[in-house]
Tab-separated table of C-alpha atoms in Angstrom:
chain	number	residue	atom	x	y	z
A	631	UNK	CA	-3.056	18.784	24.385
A	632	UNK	CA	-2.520	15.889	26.754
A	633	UNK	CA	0.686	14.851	29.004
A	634	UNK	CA	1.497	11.871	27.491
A	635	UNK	CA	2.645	8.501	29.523
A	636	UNK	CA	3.069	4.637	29.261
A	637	UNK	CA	3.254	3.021	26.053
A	638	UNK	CA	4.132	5.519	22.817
A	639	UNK	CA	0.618	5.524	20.230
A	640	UNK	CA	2.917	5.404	17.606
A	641	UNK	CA	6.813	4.098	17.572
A	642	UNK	CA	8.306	4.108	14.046
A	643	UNK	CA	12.159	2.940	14.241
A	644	UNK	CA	14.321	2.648	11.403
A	645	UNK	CA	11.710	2.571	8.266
A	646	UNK	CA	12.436	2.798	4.590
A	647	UNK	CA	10.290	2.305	2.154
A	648	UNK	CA	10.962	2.339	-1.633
A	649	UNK	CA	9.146	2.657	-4.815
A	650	UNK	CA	10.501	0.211	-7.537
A	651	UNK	CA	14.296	2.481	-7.201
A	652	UNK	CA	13.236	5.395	-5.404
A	653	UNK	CA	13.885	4.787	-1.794
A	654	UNK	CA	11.096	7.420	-0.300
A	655	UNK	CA	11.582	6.883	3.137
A	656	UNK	CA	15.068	6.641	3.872
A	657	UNK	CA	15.118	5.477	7.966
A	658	UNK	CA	12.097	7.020	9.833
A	659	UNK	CA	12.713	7.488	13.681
A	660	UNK	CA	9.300	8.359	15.354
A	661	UNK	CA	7.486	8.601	18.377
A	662	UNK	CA	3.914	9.982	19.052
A	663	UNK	CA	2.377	9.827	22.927
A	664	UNK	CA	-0.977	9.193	23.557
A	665	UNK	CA	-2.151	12.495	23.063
A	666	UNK	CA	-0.239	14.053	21.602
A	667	UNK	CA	-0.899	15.904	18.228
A	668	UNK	CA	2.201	15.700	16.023
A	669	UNK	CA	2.067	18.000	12.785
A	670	UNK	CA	4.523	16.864	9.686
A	671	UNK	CA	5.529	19.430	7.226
A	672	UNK	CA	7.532	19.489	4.317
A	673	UNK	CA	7.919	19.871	0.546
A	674	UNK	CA	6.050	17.639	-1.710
A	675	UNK	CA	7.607	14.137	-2.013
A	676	UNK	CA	9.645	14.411	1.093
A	677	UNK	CA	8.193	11.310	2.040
A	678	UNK	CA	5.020	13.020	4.801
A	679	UNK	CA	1.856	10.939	2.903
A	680	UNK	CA	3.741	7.809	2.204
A	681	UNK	CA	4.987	7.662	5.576
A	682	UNK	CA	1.306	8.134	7.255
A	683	UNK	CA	0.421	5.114	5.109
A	684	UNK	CA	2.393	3.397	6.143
A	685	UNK	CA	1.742	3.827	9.978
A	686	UNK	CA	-1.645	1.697	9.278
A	687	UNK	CA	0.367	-0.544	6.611
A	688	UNK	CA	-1.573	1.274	3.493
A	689	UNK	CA	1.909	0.800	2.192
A	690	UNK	CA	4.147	-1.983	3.571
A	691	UNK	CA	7.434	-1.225	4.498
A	692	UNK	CA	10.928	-2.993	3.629
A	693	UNK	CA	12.927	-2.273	6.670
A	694	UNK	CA	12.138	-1.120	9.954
A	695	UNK	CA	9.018	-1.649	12.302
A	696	UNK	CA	5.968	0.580	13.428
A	697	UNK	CA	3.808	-0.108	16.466
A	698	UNK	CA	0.489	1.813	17.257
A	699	UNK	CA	-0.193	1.286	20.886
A	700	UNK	CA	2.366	-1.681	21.177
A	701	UNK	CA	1.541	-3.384	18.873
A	702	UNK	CA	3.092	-4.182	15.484
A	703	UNK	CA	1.305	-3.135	12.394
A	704	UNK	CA	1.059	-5.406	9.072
A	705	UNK	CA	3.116	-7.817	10.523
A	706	UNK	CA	3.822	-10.643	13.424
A	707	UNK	CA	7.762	-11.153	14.957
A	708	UNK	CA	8.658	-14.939	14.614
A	709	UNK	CA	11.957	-16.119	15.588
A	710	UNK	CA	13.560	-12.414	14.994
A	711	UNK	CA	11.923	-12.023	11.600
A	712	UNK	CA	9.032	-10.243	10.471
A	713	UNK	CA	6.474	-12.011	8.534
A	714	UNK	CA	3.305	-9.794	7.040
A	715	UNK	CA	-0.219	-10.548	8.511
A	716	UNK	CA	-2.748	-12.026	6.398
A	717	UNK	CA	-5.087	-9.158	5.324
A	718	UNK	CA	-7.954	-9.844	6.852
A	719	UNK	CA	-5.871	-9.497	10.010
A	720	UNK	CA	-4.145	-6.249	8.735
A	721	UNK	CA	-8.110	-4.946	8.298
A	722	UNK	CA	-8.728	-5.725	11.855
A	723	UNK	CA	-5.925	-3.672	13.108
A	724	UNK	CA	-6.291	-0.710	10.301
A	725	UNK	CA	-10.524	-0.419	12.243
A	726	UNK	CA	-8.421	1.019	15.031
A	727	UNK	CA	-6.704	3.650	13.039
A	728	UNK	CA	-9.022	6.372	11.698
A	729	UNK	CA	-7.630	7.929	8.542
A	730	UNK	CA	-8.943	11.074	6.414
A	731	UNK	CA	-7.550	11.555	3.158
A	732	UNK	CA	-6.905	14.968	0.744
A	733	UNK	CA	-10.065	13.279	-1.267
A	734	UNK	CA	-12.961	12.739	0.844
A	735	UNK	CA	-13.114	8.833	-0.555
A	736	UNK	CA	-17.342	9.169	0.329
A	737	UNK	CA	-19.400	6.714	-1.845
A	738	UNK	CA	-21.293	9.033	-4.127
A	739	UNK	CA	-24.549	6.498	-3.796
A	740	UNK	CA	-25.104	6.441	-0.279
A	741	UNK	CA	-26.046	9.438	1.916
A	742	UNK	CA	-23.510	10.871	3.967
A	743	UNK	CA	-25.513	9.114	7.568
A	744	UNK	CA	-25.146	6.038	5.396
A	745	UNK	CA	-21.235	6.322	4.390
A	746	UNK	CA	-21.430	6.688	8.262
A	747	UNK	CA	-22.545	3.760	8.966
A	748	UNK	CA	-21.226	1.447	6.640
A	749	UNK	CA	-17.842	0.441	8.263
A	750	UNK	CA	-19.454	-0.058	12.318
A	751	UNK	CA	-21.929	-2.593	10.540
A	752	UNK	CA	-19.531	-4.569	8.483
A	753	UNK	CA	-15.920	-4.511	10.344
A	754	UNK	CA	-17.483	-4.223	13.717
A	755	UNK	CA	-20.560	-6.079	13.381
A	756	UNK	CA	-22.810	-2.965	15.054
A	757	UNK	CA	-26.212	-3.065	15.054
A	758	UNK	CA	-27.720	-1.019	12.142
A	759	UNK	CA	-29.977	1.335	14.185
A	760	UNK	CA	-26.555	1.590	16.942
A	761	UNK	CA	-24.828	2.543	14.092
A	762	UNK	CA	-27.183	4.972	12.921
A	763	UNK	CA	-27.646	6.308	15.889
A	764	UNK	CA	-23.860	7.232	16.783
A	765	UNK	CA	-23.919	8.455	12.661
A	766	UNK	CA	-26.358	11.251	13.686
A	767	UNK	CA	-23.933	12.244	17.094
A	768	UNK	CA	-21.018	12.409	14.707
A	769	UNK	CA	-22.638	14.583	12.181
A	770	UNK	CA	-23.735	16.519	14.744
A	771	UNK	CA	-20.446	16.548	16.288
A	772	UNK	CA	-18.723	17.955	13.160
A	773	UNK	CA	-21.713	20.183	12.505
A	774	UNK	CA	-23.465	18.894	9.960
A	775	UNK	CA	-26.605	17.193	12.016
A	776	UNK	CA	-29.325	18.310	9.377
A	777	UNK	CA	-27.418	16.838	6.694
A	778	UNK	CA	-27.573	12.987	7.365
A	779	UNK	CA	-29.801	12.602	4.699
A	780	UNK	CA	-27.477	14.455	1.993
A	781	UNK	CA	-25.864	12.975	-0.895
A	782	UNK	CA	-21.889	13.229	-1.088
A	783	UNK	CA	-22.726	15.379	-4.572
A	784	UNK	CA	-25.230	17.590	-2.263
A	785	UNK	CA	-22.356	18.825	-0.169
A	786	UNK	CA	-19.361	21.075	-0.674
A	787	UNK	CA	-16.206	19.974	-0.270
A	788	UNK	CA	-15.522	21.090	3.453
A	789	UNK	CA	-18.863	19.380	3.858
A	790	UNK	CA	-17.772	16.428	2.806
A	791	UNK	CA	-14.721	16.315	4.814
A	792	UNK	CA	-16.165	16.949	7.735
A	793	UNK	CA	-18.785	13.616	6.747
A	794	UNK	CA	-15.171	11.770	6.215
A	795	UNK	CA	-13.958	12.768	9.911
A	796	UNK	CA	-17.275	11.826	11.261
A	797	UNK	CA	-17.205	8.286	9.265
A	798	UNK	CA	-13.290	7.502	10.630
A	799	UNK	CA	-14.754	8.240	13.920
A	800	UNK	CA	-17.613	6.029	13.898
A	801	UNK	CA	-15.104	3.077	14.300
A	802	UNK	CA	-14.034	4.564	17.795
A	803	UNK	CA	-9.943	4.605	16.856
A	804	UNK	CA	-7.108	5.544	19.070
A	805	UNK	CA	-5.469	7.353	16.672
A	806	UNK	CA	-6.237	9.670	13.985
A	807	UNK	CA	-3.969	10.041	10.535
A	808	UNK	CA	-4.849	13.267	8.153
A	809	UNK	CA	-3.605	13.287	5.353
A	810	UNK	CA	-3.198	16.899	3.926
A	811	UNK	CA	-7.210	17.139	4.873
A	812	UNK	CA	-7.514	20.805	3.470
A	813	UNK	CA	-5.720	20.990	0.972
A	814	UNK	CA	-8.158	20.266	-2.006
A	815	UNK	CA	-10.343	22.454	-0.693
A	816	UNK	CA	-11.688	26.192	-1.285
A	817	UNK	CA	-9.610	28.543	1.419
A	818	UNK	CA	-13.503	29.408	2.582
A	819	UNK	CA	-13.903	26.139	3.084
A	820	UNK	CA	-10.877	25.265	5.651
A	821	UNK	CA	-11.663	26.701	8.675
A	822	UNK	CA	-15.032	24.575	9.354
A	823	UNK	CA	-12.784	21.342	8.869
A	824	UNK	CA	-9.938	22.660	11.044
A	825	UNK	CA	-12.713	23.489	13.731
A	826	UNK	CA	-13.274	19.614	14.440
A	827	UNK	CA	-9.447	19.058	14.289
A	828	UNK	CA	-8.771	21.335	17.030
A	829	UNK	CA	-12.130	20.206	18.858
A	830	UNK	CA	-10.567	16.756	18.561
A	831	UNK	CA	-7.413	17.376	19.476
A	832	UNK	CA	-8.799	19.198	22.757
A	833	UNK	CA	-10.922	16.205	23.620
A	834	UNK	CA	-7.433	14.292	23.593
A	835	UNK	CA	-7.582	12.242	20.419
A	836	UNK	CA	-4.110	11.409	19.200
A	837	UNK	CA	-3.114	12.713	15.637
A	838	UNK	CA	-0.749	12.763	13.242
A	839	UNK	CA	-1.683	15.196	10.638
A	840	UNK	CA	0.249	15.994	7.196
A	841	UNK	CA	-0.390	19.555	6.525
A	842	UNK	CA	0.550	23.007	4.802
A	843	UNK	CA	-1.695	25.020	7.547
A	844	UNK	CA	1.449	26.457	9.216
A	845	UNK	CA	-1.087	28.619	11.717
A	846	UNK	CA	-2.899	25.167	12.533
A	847	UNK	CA	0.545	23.336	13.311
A	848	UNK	CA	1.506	26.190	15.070
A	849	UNK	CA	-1.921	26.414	17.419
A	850	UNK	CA	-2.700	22.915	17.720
A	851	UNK	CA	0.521	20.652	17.087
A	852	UNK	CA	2.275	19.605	20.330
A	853	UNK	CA	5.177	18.652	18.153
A	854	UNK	CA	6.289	19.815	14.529
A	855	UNK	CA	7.938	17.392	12.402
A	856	UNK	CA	9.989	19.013	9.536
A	857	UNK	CA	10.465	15.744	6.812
A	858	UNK	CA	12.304	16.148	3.144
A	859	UNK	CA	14.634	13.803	1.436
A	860	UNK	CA	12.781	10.892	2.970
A	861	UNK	CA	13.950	11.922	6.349
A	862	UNK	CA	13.006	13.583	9.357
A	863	UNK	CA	15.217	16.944	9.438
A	864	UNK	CA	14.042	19.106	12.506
A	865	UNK	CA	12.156	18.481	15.472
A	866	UNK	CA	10.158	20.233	18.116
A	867	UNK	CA	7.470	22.258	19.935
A	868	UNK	CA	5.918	24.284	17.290
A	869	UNK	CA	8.037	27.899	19.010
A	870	UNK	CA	11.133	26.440	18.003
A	871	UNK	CA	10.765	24.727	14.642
A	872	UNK	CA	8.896	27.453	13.154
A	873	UNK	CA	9.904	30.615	15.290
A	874	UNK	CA	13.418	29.426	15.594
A	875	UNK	CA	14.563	26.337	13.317
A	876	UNK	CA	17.923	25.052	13.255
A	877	UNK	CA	18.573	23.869	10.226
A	878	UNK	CA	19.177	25.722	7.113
A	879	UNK	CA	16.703	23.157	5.197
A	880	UNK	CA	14.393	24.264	7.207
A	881	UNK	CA	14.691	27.656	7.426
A	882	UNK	CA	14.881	27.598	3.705
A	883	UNK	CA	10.930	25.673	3.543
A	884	UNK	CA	9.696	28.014	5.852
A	885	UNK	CA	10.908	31.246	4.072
A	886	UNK	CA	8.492	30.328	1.057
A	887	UNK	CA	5.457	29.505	2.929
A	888	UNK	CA	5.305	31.689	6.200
């Protein structure tokens, strides 16, 4: 867990987001340091997943603004109005923004040292063998070193998550989005992935992670975000929101899942 300073890694103000009718997100106010691992829980369709989408413009948004490290994302101010960025633009800023989804998303034809690779070569324009060579660090970062040569359908699931964390990484972002990254996985399974989150949120990578592992949150979150209703309800260091929350919609959450 870093001190944080300068310019926020994230700044959501004011976004909403909507469905056809169903308004999701009903006026997000965020802010994440650089840093700074933020934890958002909730009920399902409170609004956590569609909101991390949106942070790397997955999902546009109809009113409001996010910036990741100062800069707007999906979209370029011109005399006080917002117009959206073409997408190959868009692409370019998403390569910052690592993002690991509930389903690992590997491409079952290529090894896992080749799903690696794939993104360096063609956003980035890095040399193969570079690539290939920062592939095998990764996968031995997230413990899987022997396995470069392994197809996704060769792996278990944890496996495979941990290739997906590896392959975000490869494009060297400053900020790291999970989306629920555990949660279609065995309970065996977990603990290897949340190993190389907490390993990457000690090496000071900033995160925003959707999750139902209240004991991760707790251990590793600087900040707990408590969303339902399309809104941010509570607040905090992980002591208070969890050990002490404030609000009775919270309290409620927490008394079916702690």
């Amino acid at each position: 867990m870093n001190a944080a300073s300068g310019t926020p890694m994230v700044e959501a103000l004011n976004v909403h987001k909507r469905f056809g009718l169903n308004e999701v997100l009903k006026g997000i106010d965020m802010t994440v340091q650089p840093g700074e691992v933020v934890c958002l829980l909730g009920p399902s369709g409170s609004g956590k997943s569609t909101f991390l989408r949106c942070i790397n413009h997955l999902e546009t948004i109809h009113r409001g603004r996010i910036s990741v490290d100062g800069a707007l994302v999906g979209y370029r101010e011109k005399n006080g109005r917002l117009h959206e960025l073409p997408e190959k633009d868009a692409v370019r800023q998403r390569a910052e923004i690592g993002m690991v989804f509930q389903r690992f998303n590997l491409f079952a034809h290529k090894t896992a040292l080749q799903n690696i690779v794939e993104a360096p070569v063609l956003v980035k324009g890095v040399a193969k063998k570079d690539a290939e060579a920062r592939a095998g660090e990764l996968l031995t970062r997230v413990g899987l070193g022997d396995r470069g040569g392994a197809y996704p359908s060769q792996l278990s699931g944890g496996q495979q998550q941990r290739v997906a964390i590896a392959r975000a990484l490869a494009m060297d972002p400053k900020l790291m989005l999970f989306d629920e990254p555990t949660s279609a996985l065995d309970p065996e399974l977990v603990g290897d992935v949340l190993d190389v989150m907490r390993d990457l949120a000690k090496a000071g990578m900033t995160m925003v992670v959707v999750t139902h592992e209240i004991g991760f949150a707790r251990e590793v979150g600087d900040r707990v975000v408590f969303m339902d209703g399309g809104v941010v309800v509570e607040e905090g260091p992980p002591s208070q929101v969890l050990d002490a929350p404030r609000e009775e919609r919270t309290k409620a959450f927490l008394s079916k899942v702690l």
